[in-house]
Amino acid sequence: MAQTISQKIIKNHLVSGEMIPGSEISIKIDQTLTQDATGTMAYLQFEAMGIDRVKTERSVAYIDHNTLQSGFMNADDHRYIQTVCKKHGIYYSRPGNGICHQVHLERFGIPGKTLLGSDSHTPTGGGLGMLAIGAGGLDVAVAMGGGAFYLTMPKIVGIKLTGKLRKMVSAKDVILKVLQIMSVKGGVGKIVEYYGEGVKTLSVPERATITNMGAELGATTSVFPSDDVTKAFLAAQGRENDFVEMLPDEGVVYDENIEIDLSTLVPLAACPHSPDKVVAVSELAGMKIDQVCAGSCTNSSYTDMMKIAQILKGNTVADNVSMTVSPGSKQVFGMMADSGALASMIEAGARILECACGPCIGMGQSPNSAGISLRTFNRNFEGRSGTADGQIYLVSPETAAASAIKGCFCDPMTLDVDISVENPEKFTINDNMIIAPAEEGNDVLVLRGPNIKPFPVGEALPASIEKPALLKVGDNITTDHIMPAGAKILPYRSNIPHLSQYCFEVCDKAFPNRAKLSAGGFIIGGENYGQGSSREHAALVPLWLGVKAVIAKSFARIHKANLINSGILPLTFKNPQDYDLIDEGDVLCLKDVRKELEAGEQIFIYDKTKNIKIELVCDRSERQAHILLAGGLLNYTKNN
Ligand code: MIC
Ligand code: SF4
């Protein structure tokens, strides 16, 4: 049967299961990546597994999130990661070398390979024709140890691209259009594959912008073909030998179909507080703004930066606007300097930050109260910027730069500036900020700082659980709600007890105390619970606070896997309307949960306060049932 690109890659890597959408499969992982905000935990878990050297073809640890270093914590964690890498066979990308996804695309990604990363934007690698998937740190640790990665075989959505983008319309507008069509939960259980004549008109970094932000669809990943454009990109990176052609078979049939004519697209913006609240920039034109931030793993490539520089050149950032620029990598930063583009930005008054995640994860540059901030990033969840009432709009580099000089929302198509940026024939290549592991790791001493605290491990599932509903939340709760990031708390990613004080801070500041007072309980959620980041802290911290189960209308993929890995039950309502029956504070009882889980998917919960019985579902594979019974993946692995 004719196959799509992802089906081919999965087939080549299949370890167990059948490739039938909805059933559990496991695949071999060729490459892994971690970043420093999830990496410390992932490497602690890897160490706990007692394996000497990673078994992958290539594993890389990036330092890009926690680069403010206000206090000893981050520097200690970085030193820990650096020494672990040296010992166990992992490449270490030093702080200053750039954002994990951008650097991985430039220097390590290979078409047709599988990549598992402890960051939800790992699908950026799909721009090169890789099967690149985001996961929790523990899953990545297992993959580094040579274990297969388990996932539900996704459906394949085919997005046919025709035509060519007009000037000032950008790859960002393509993915915003897809988000408008599919919504933030439209991609759950699916891989999005792009094909058609329009694909040839997009460069690899443009494709990577689209696959990167495919994470916001809730999709397992997104994939572009690997073709002549890919070959030229790899050659320009001095890696022509890594090129492998990856094309879908002739006559392949997709499970779902979408068609987008690139030539009809206009500049778009995602309005607060969701990446799918998309409108045309022209509808917002004239609205006064306070801040513009360019960069992030979505839009920090050389071409993105050059476009911004050309629009800023000879202009001044408006009086009412503060503009920041974070280049994606040292390669991009260096080439901006060499070409003079950096000077144009500095002259215009842009504030140049280091090449790291920075404002995207709330590490500084929070906007003013109720401030309107235009960002070329991928997420505008409530509070993520560090300003609780900040109004974040997600836009293209062109829209960002045009609006920065106008001081208000500006459709770049109306701007009287002509820009033209060529894809470089040769990128500047200097991998001096990537440290190779030691040939022989035995003598390497791993250095641990006092910020590293032991992480919680679940307990075997008891026969029954009776606890209160600690918190009831609505639809599309993100992991940024559950476990916020930002400059104040991100440095504590290896200190779960400290982090626990901030759990659900955005929804209800009293939650951590309430959880402690009743020695744990349940969380009630709506649709798409746990969307967004891959941070397993959004499961580990609730685990530490005694959360036994999350009962929701539906779950986002990575978070559900993280809950299971931690031994927290992810349960859904058999009838979604039953969500309305439970109130915060109700006493709930899972009377026979252990037996029911062993027997199948049906689970009953008794609301003792209301005196009613509600039917729930634990949608899990056999393997996941055993993980939950054991109280998490670590216990399960030990027992086996
Ligand atoms: C994010 O964009 O939210 C992050 C920070 O990169 C996360 C990972 C994390 O929380 O450390 C992600 O996307 O997975
Ligand atoms: Fe970093 Fe932001 Fe990308 Fe997450 S989304 S990896 S914080 S740049």
XYZ file of C-alpha atoms and ligand atoms in Angstrom:
662
model
C 0.000 0.000 0.000
C 1.165 3.520 -0.773
C 2.662 5.149 2.322
C 3.105 8.638 3.684
C 6.521 9.851 4.854
C 5.732 9.313 8.528
C 4.363 5.842 7.881
C 7.631 4.974 6.110
C 9.747 6.256 8.980
C 7.596 4.485 11.562
C 7.767 1.254 9.566
C 11.567 1.467 9.426
C 11.725 1.947 13.191
C 8.870 -0.244 14.387
C 9.752 -2.351 17.429
C 6.298 -3.580 18.446
C 2.638 -3.226 17.580
C 0.678 -2.819 14.391
C 0.481 0.415 12.456
C -3.274 0.767 12.914
C -4.359 4.269 13.999
C -5.332 4.252 17.671
C -3.332 1.184 18.668
C -0.136 1.247 20.701
C 3.152 0.898 18.859
C 6.749 1.344 19.902
C 9.595 2.675 17.786
C 13.367 2.786 17.944
C 14.799 6.238 18.588
C 17.920 7.315 16.641
C 18.536 10.707 18.239
C 17.531 12.481 21.444
C 17.689 16.063 22.607
C 17.129 17.684 25.969
C 17.168 21.280 27.122
C 18.203 22.504 30.542
C 14.719 23.100 31.997
C 13.719 19.466 31.491
C 17.208 18.010 31.131
C 18.306 17.917 34.750
C 15.347 15.702 35.616
C 15.837 13.558 32.498
C 19.506 12.925 33.337
C 18.736 12.196 36.998
C 16.287 9.585 35.717
C 18.869 8.284 33.219
C 21.403 7.934 36.036
C 18.804 6.112 38.150
C 18.571 3.518 35.358
C 22.230 2.622 35.855
C 23.263 2.573 32.184
C 26.860 3.589 31.371
C 26.617 5.011 27.861
C 23.715 6.208 25.744
C 22.649 3.704 23.093
C 21.396 6.227 20.529
C 23.182 7.314 17.339
C 23.297 10.877 18.666
C 22.154 12.481 21.906
C 22.560 16.182 22.532
C 21.958 18.304 25.644
C 21.249 21.975 25.015
C 21.489 24.837 27.483
C 19.045 27.485 26.328
C 16.135 27.988 28.755
C 17.714 28.779 32.108
C 20.299 31.310 31.076
C 19.524 34.216 33.415
C 21.481 32.644 36.260
C 20.216 34.907 39.020
C 21.630 32.758 41.784
C 23.721 29.598 41.843
C 20.921 27.243 40.755
C 21.221 27.318 36.973
C 24.980 27.387 36.846
C 24.996 24.343 39.134
C 22.450 22.535 36.964
C 24.415 23.367 33.812
C 27.596 22.001 35.362
C 25.707 18.869 36.374
C 24.395 18.368 32.824
C 27.834 19.058 31.322
C 29.505 16.422 33.487
C 26.727 13.857 32.997
C 27.062 14.335 29.231
C 30.804 13.847 29.296
C 30.452 10.663 31.295
C 27.568 9.034 29.447
C 28.257 9.802 25.771
C 26.094 12.874 25.151
C 27.071 15.981 23.159
C 26.788 19.197 25.176
C 25.740 22.446 23.524
C 26.993 25.223 25.764
C 24.922 28.225 26.835
C 25.412 30.789 24.090
C 25.253 28.240 21.292
C 21.547 28.732 20.780
C 18.044 27.337 21.099
C 17.889 23.542 21.011
C 15.545 23.194 18.031
C 17.320 25.757 15.862
C 20.773 24.298 16.548
C 19.576 20.727 16.098
C 18.084 21.618 12.721
C 21.315 23.293 11.637
C 23.865 20.792 12.889
C 22.361 17.380 13.692
C 18.964 16.645 12.161
C 18.887 13.933 9.476
C 15.948 13.167 7.150
C 14.291 9.811 7.779
C 15.647 9.472 11.335
C 13.638 9.489 14.560
C 14.291 12.178 17.170
C 12.811 12.230 20.673
C 13.193 15.444 22.666
C 12.203 16.509 26.173
C 10.588 19.585 24.721
C 7.255 19.884 22.971
C 8.725 21.765 20.009
C 10.985 18.899 19.003
C 8.797 18.508 15.836
C 10.848 21.405 14.433
C 13.008 18.589 13.003
C 10.045 17.641 10.806
C 11.134 20.544 8.607
C 14.026 18.308 7.517
C 11.856 15.227 6.966
C 12.599 13.649 10.355
C 10.034 12.029 12.617
C 10.686 14.321 15.567
C 8.523 13.928 18.660
C 8.305 15.728 22.014
C 8.009 13.698 25.212
C 8.530 13.821 28.955
C 12.069 13.583 30.321
C 11.626 10.032 31.557
C 10.634 8.791 28.095
C 13.723 10.500 26.688
C 15.886 8.932 29.405
C 14.532 5.504 28.464
C 15.276 6.188 24.781
C 18.855 7.210 25.655
C 19.168 3.878 27.405
C 18.169 2.105 24.190
C 14.518 1.521 25.140
C 11.782 1.924 22.556
C 9.396 4.877 22.640
C 5.718 3.960 23.012
C 3.024 5.983 21.312
C -0.445 5.626 19.870
C -0.247 5.083 16.118
C -1.518 8.428 14.803
C -3.844 9.191 11.925
C -2.188 11.144 9.131
C -3.550 14.524 8.100
C -2.392 15.572 4.632
C -2.096 19.302 4.082
C -1.722 20.099 0.408
C 0.068 23.361 -0.236
C -0.349 25.055 -3.599
C 0.791 28.457 -4.870
C 3.503 30.650 -3.382
C 3.547 33.080 -0.468
C 3.330 36.727 -1.439
C 5.896 39.239 -0.210
C 5.534 40.048 3.499
C 3.494 36.894 4.057
C 5.448 34.297 5.895
C 5.672 30.663 7.033
C 4.290 31.813 10.386
C 1.091 32.850 8.628
C 0.814 29.341 7.151
C 0.847 27.647 10.548
C -1.458 30.298 12.033
C -3.859 29.486 9.188
C -3.596 25.769 10.019
C -4.297 26.576 13.694
C -7.330 28.600 12.660
C -8.611 25.596 10.708
C -7.733 22.798 13.143
C -7.678 24.499 16.620
C -5.374 23.715 19.542
C -6.873 20.285 20.000
C -7.441 19.405 16.347
C -4.144 17.584 16.019
C -4.414 15.214 19.002
C -3.680 11.643 17.884
C -2.529 12.838 14.461
C 0.599 13.531 12.434
C 0.366 16.455 10.039
C 2.129 15.921 6.713
C 2.647 18.638 4.135
C 2.783 17.917 0.415
C 2.025 19.513 -2.937
C 3.666 21.996 -5.299
C 3.701 24.749 -2.683
C 6.158 22.789 -0.526
C 8.977 23.445 -3.027
C 8.624 27.186 -2.508
C 9.412 26.925 1.210
C 12.963 26.765 2.574
C 13.925 24.349 5.353
C 13.812 27.044 8.080
C 10.354 28.076 6.809
C 9.192 24.467 6.903
C 10.642 24.210 10.409
C 8.604 27.233 11.539
C 5.501 25.340 10.429
C 6.399 21.986 12.017
C 7.598 23.741 15.189
C 4.277 25.393 15.849
C 2.422 22.243 14.838
C 2.966 21.447 18.533
C 0.195 23.957 19.225
C -2.256 21.752 17.304
C -1.671 19.025 19.876
C -0.337 16.880 17.019
C 2.114 14.037 17.636
C 4.364 15.720 15.092
C 4.426 17.421 11.684
C 6.539 16.380 8.707
C 7.697 17.900 5.420
C 9.224 15.943 2.541
C 12.994 15.839 2.210
C 13.704 17.042 -1.331
C 16.086 19.224 -3.359
C 15.421 22.142 -1.021
C 16.459 19.962 1.936
C 19.540 18.838 0.029
C 20.567 22.432 -0.632
C 20.054 23.360 3.043
C 22.146 20.441 4.271
C 24.837 21.267 1.711
C 24.879 24.878 2.926
C 25.398 23.458 6.428
C 28.311 21.359 5.103
C 26.266 18.207 5.696
C 25.332 17.054 2.186
C 26.239 13.504 3.202
C 23.350 13.503 5.671
C 20.824 13.995 2.879
C 18.275 11.251 2.283
C 15.280 11.785 0.034
C 11.948 11.277 1.832
C 8.827 11.537 -0.291
C 5.318 10.129 0.074
C 4.408 7.304 -2.301
C 2.439 8.130 -5.398
C -1.320 7.873 -4.784
C -1.106 7.839 -1.017
C -4.408 8.394 0.818
C -4.455 10.573 3.949
C -6.930 10.059 6.816
C -7.907 13.727 6.646
C -7.320 16.347 3.971
C -6.779 20.093 4.058
C -5.705 22.322 1.182
C -4.099 25.731 1.483
C -3.302 28.016 -1.435
C -0.251 29.912 -0.197
C -0.878 32.775 -2.605
C -4.175 33.642 -0.888
C -2.729 33.980 2.618
C -2.413 37.322 4.397
C -0.478 38.253 7.572
C -2.224 36.722 10.588
C -2.052 37.091 14.368
C -3.073 34.780 17.232
C -4.877 36.869 19.865
C -4.665 36.414 23.654
C -4.590 33.806 25.175
C -4.559 30.962 22.675
C -2.522 30.189 19.534
C -5.725 29.334 17.647
C -7.526 32.644 18.217
C -6.385 33.775 14.793
C -7.435 36.942 12.927
C -5.977 38.925 10.010
C -3.463 41.568 11.115
C -5.397 44.065 8.973
C -8.309 43.722 11.420
C -6.056 44.898 14.248
C -4.268 47.614 12.271
C -3.817 50.849 14.180
C -4.166 49.307 17.649
C -1.418 50.747 19.855
C 1.207 48.308 21.124
C 3.781 48.310 23.927
C 6.293 45.632 23.123
C 7.691 43.550 20.261
C 9.792 40.422 20.848
C 11.472 38.643 17.959
C 13.049 35.213 18.245
C 12.159 31.824 19.814
C 12.506 28.415 18.232
C 9.670 29.310 15.823
C 11.165 32.378 14.169
C 14.834 32.875 14.891
C 16.470 31.544 11.733
C 18.951 33.543 9.689
C 16.270 34.471 7.130
C 13.817 35.569 9.836
C 16.452 37.805 11.391
C 17.505 39.248 8.016
C 13.898 40.151 7.180
C 13.548 41.969 10.492
C 16.834 43.779 9.942
C 15.794 44.930 6.474
C 12.498 46.331 7.772
C 14.205 48.069 10.707
C 17.064 49.459 8.620
C 17.129 53.228 8.683
C 14.054 53.382 10.946
C 13.586 53.818 14.690
C 11.548 51.619 16.981
C 8.523 53.763 17.955
C 8.657 55.728 21.237
C 5.925 53.653 22.841
C 7.513 50.318 21.963
C 10.267 48.254 23.542
C 11.666 45.776 21.028
C 13.861 42.775 21.792
C 15.619 40.385 19.420
C 16.878 36.916 20.388
C 18.727 35.216 17.511
C 18.211 31.453 17.345
C 21.787 30.286 17.384
C 25.403 31.336 17.433
C 25.476 30.587 13.710
C 22.583 32.992 13.090
C 23.978 35.613 15.476
C 27.440 35.512 13.908
C 26.071 35.797 10.382
C 23.889 38.740 11.406
C 26.997 40.459 12.694
C 29.040 39.674 9.582
C 26.350 40.909 7.212
C 25.753 44.191 9.016
C 22.154 43.220 9.848
C 22.912 43.343 13.542
C 24.061 46.942 13.187
C 20.758 47.878 11.490
C 18.855 46.433 14.427
C 21.011 48.134 17.048
C 20.785 51.433 15.182
C 16.990 51.166 15.086
C 16.933 50.767 18.861
C 16.200 47.046 19.177
C 17.419 45.511 22.403
C 19.616 42.553 21.483
C 19.396 39.575 23.839
C 21.506 36.437 23.856
C 20.588 33.520 21.610
C 18.345 31.575 23.990
C 14.639 31.116 24.758
C 14.509 34.270 26.884
C 11.153 36.084 26.890
C 9.407 33.109 25.255
C 9.532 31.222 28.529
C 9.116 34.331 30.671
C 12.820 34.675 31.413
C 12.758 38.429 31.555
C 11.142 41.045 29.300
C 7.682 40.695 30.837
C 5.470 43.416 29.330
C 3.977 46.316 31.330
C 0.593 45.896 33.076
C -2.052 44.933 30.519
C 0.680 45.600 27.954
C 0.141 44.582 24.349
C 3.082 42.529 23.212
C 3.634 41.198 19.667
C 5.844 38.154 19.645
C 7.146 35.917 16.895
C 6.858 33.020 19.370
C 4.536 30.009 19.456
C 2.619 30.326 22.732
C 0.544 33.116 24.250
C -0.940 31.274 27.206
C -2.224 33.395 30.047
C 0.527 34.537 32.391
C 3.356 32.829 30.453
C 5.018 36.181 29.711
C 5.393 36.836 33.437
C 2.776 39.637 33.423
C -0.536 38.200 34.613
C -2.653 40.530 32.462
C -0.169 40.817 29.576
C -1.897 40.688 26.164
C 0.280 38.547 23.932
C -0.241 38.310 20.153
C 1.696 35.805 18.042
C 2.808 37.170 14.692
C 5.349 36.745 11.881
C 8.755 38.462 11.874
C 7.497 40.795 9.132
C 4.434 41.866 11.164
C 6.565 42.224 14.305
C 9.138 44.489 12.676
C 6.605 46.581 10.760
C 4.538 47.124 13.917
C 7.645 47.976 15.963
C 8.467 50.954 13.774
C 4.846 52.092 13.440
C 4.073 51.767 17.173
C 0.802 50.004 16.429
C -0.390 46.845 14.701
C 0.686 47.147 11.087
C -0.045 44.787 8.223
C 3.425 44.496 6.651
C 1.840 44.261 3.178
C 0.892 47.923 3.554
C 4.455 48.956 4.431
C 6.423 50.930 1.909
C 9.586 48.843 2.243
C 10.930 46.267 -0.172
C 12.696 43.327 1.414
C 14.467 40.462 -0.229
C 16.415 37.812 1.626
C 18.281 35.002 -0.107
C 18.882 31.641 1.528
C 22.647 31.485 2.099
C 24.653 29.114 -0.072
C 27.014 28.485 2.827
C 26.241 28.997 6.473
C 29.121 29.895 8.796
C 30.072 26.634 10.412
C 31.887 26.551 13.725
C 30.902 23.884 16.224
C 33.309 25.079 18.898
C 30.470 25.484 21.406
C 29.530 21.829 21.214
C 31.532 19.620 23.541
C 31.935 15.982 22.568
C 31.637 13.355 25.315
C 34.673 11.581 26.762
C 35.734 8.438 24.878
C 35.749 6.623 28.187
C 33.405 7.922 30.879
C 34.423 5.906 33.932
C 36.758 8.520 35.380
C 34.466 11.489 34.841
C 33.091 12.896 38.089
C 29.478 14.120 37.947
C 29.112 17.407 39.827
C 25.822 18.022 41.653
C 24.774 21.301 43.268
C 22.499 21.815 46.266
C 19.575 22.788 43.983
C 19.175 19.165 42.971
C 16.626 17.576 45.280
C 15.333 13.997 45.084
C 12.292 13.661 42.828
C 9.036 11.989 43.933
C 8.318 8.409 42.903
C 4.717 7.138 42.890
C 3.328 4.277 44.979
C 1.615 1.123 43.795
C -2.066 1.834 43.099
C -4.134 1.090 46.224
C -7.365 -0.931 46.154
C -9.470 2.189 46.635
C -8.959 5.943 46.936
C -11.170 8.397 48.814
C -10.168 12.047 48.568
C -11.670 15.459 47.799
C -11.866 17.172 44.414
C -9.117 19.687 45.101
C -9.639 21.864 42.052
C -12.006 22.143 39.122
C -10.742 23.833 35.962
C -12.130 24.467 32.457
C -11.085 23.523 28.902
C -7.589 23.793 27.373
C -5.688 24.026 30.653
C -2.004 24.219 29.716
C 1.001 22.841 31.538
C 1.884 26.527 32.027
C -1.228 26.741 34.255
C -0.360 23.546 36.121
C 3.331 24.271 36.588
C 4.259 27.791 35.529
C 7.766 28.689 34.322
C 9.283 32.201 34.263
C 12.305 33.828 35.814
C 11.166 33.351 39.398
C 10.635 29.596 39.377
C 12.252 28.124 36.267
C 15.613 27.916 38.078
C 14.050 25.337 40.418
C 13.276 22.664 37.841
C 15.387 20.162 39.792
C 13.743 21.077 43.107
C 10.185 19.704 43.149
C 9.379 20.671 46.781
C 10.176 24.310 46.025
C 8.206 24.282 42.749
C 5.145 22.830 44.475
C 4.336 26.197 46.081
C 3.495 27.541 42.620
C 1.402 24.667 41.294
C -1.750 26.016 39.543
C -0.756 29.527 40.641
C -2.462 31.027 37.570
C -5.822 29.382 38.399
C -5.890 29.326 42.199
C -3.081 30.446 44.493
C -4.549 28.475 47.428
C -4.271 25.127 45.612
C -0.925 23.893 47.002
C -1.987 24.495 50.593
C -5.357 22.870 50.086
C -3.676 19.829 48.556
C -1.297 19.538 51.490
C -4.045 19.952 54.112
C -6.102 17.109 52.702
C -3.025 14.998 51.909
C -3.830 15.009 48.207
C -6.916 14.417 46.121
C -8.322 14.748 42.598
C -8.262 17.389 39.879
C -11.286 17.875 37.617
C -10.515 19.172 34.130
C -12.263 19.988 30.840
C -11.237 19.256 27.240
C -7.579 19.007 26.162
C -6.232 19.051 29.707
C -2.439 19.511 29.818
C -1.836 21.002 26.376
C 1.418 22.799 25.612
C 4.798 22.129 27.108
C 6.245 18.659 27.665
C 7.415 19.521 31.193
C 6.943 16.429 33.329
C 7.012 18.786 36.287
C 3.306 19.290 35.558
C 2.893 15.666 36.672
C 5.746 15.339 39.207
C 4.677 18.377 41.237
C 1.016 17.278 41.535
C 2.366 13.828 42.453
C 4.418 15.417 45.212
C 1.260 17.226 46.415
C -0.618 13.933 46.581
C -2.759 14.165 43.437
C -4.010 10.639 42.708
C -6.020 11.122 39.535
C -7.002 13.778 37.042
C -10.569 13.390 35.798
C -11.046 15.356 32.587
C -13.125 15.476 29.410
C -9.989 14.766 27.336
C -6.176 14.956 27.596
C -3.292 16.285 25.530
C -0.867 13.548 24.428
C 2.412 14.358 26.178
C 0.813 15.308 29.471
C -1.253 12.136 29.567
C 1.916 10.089 29.065
C 3.667 12.075 31.812
C 0.784 11.419 34.230
C 0.963 7.694 33.532
C 4.759 7.672 33.879
C 4.330 9.312 37.306
C 1.600 6.921 38.408
C -1.255 9.463 38.369
C -4.470 8.088 36.819
C -5.660 10.000 33.731
C -9.422 9.367 33.708
C -12.049 10.711 31.332
C -15.813 11.057 31.751
C -17.770 8.407 29.860
C -20.413 11.120 29.364
C -18.701 14.508 29.115
C -21.801 16.233 30.658
C -20.991 14.469 33.946
C -18.226 17.055 34.343
C -21.000 19.419 35.519
C -22.040 17.092 38.345
C -18.832 17.355 40.377
C -17.962 20.480 42.336
C -14.692 21.496 43.909
C -14.611 20.165 47.486
C -16.842 17.128 46.812
C -15.593 13.939 48.428
C -14.916 11.386 45.723
C -14.292 7.699 46.038
C -12.726 5.292 43.539
C -13.969 2.237 45.411
C -12.487 -0.588 43.381
C -9.972 1.199 41.253
C -7.225 -1.401 41.293
C -9.541 -4.247 40.339
C -11.317 -2.161 37.717
C -8.033 -1.087 36.119
C -6.852 -4.673 35.980
C -10.127 -5.727 34.407
C -10.456 -3.118 31.671
C -11.157 0.527 30.973
C -14.388 1.078 32.909
C -13.967 2.780 36.298
C -16.651 4.137 38.639
C -16.298 7.097 40.922
C -18.740 7.845 43.755
C -19.409 11.465 44.581
C -20.190 11.035 48.259
C -21.177 14.664 48.711
C -23.831 14.415 45.961
C -24.553 10.742 46.494
C -24.136 9.809 42.836
C -22.116 7.316 40.835
C -20.289 8.442 37.684
C -18.799 6.243 34.978
C -15.240 7.026 33.938
C -12.856 5.598 31.351
C -9.160 4.908 31.706
C -8.090 4.770 28.070
C -4.774 2.943 28.333
C -2.795 0.108 26.791
C -1.978 -3.108 28.669
C 1.506 -1.804 29.289
C 0.192 1.505 30.632
C -2.209 -0.326 32.949
C 0.768 -2.137 34.456
C 2.697 1.114 34.806
C -0.257 2.664 36.687
C -0.680 -0.386 38.901
C 3.015 -0.228 39.787
C 2.798 3.492 40.601
C 4.733 4.847 37.614
C 7.309 3.925 35.005
C 10.302 3.832 37.351
C 8.609 1.311 39.670
C 7.368 -0.656 36.676
C 10.868 -0.815 35.198
C 12.353 -1.871 38.536
C 9.692 -4.580 39.009
C 10.438 -5.950 35.557
C 7.972 25.654 26.515
O 8.047 26.224 25.428
O 6.957 25.675 27.210
C 9.169 24.868 26.986
C 9.732 25.590 28.130
O 10.142 24.819 25.991
C 8.673 23.483 27.324
C 9.586 22.649 28.066
C 9.697 23.015 29.483
O 8.691 23.304 30.143
O 10.816 22.970 29.960
C 8.167 22.656 26.156
O 7.702 23.213 25.194
O 8.141 21.428 26.238
Fe 12.416 27.767 24.118
Fe 10.190 29.075 23.659
Fe 11.003 27.251 21.983
Fe 10.073 26.502 24.365
S 8.919 27.490 22.751
S 11.934 25.747 23.325
S 10.823 28.200 25.594
S 12.048 29.152 22.432
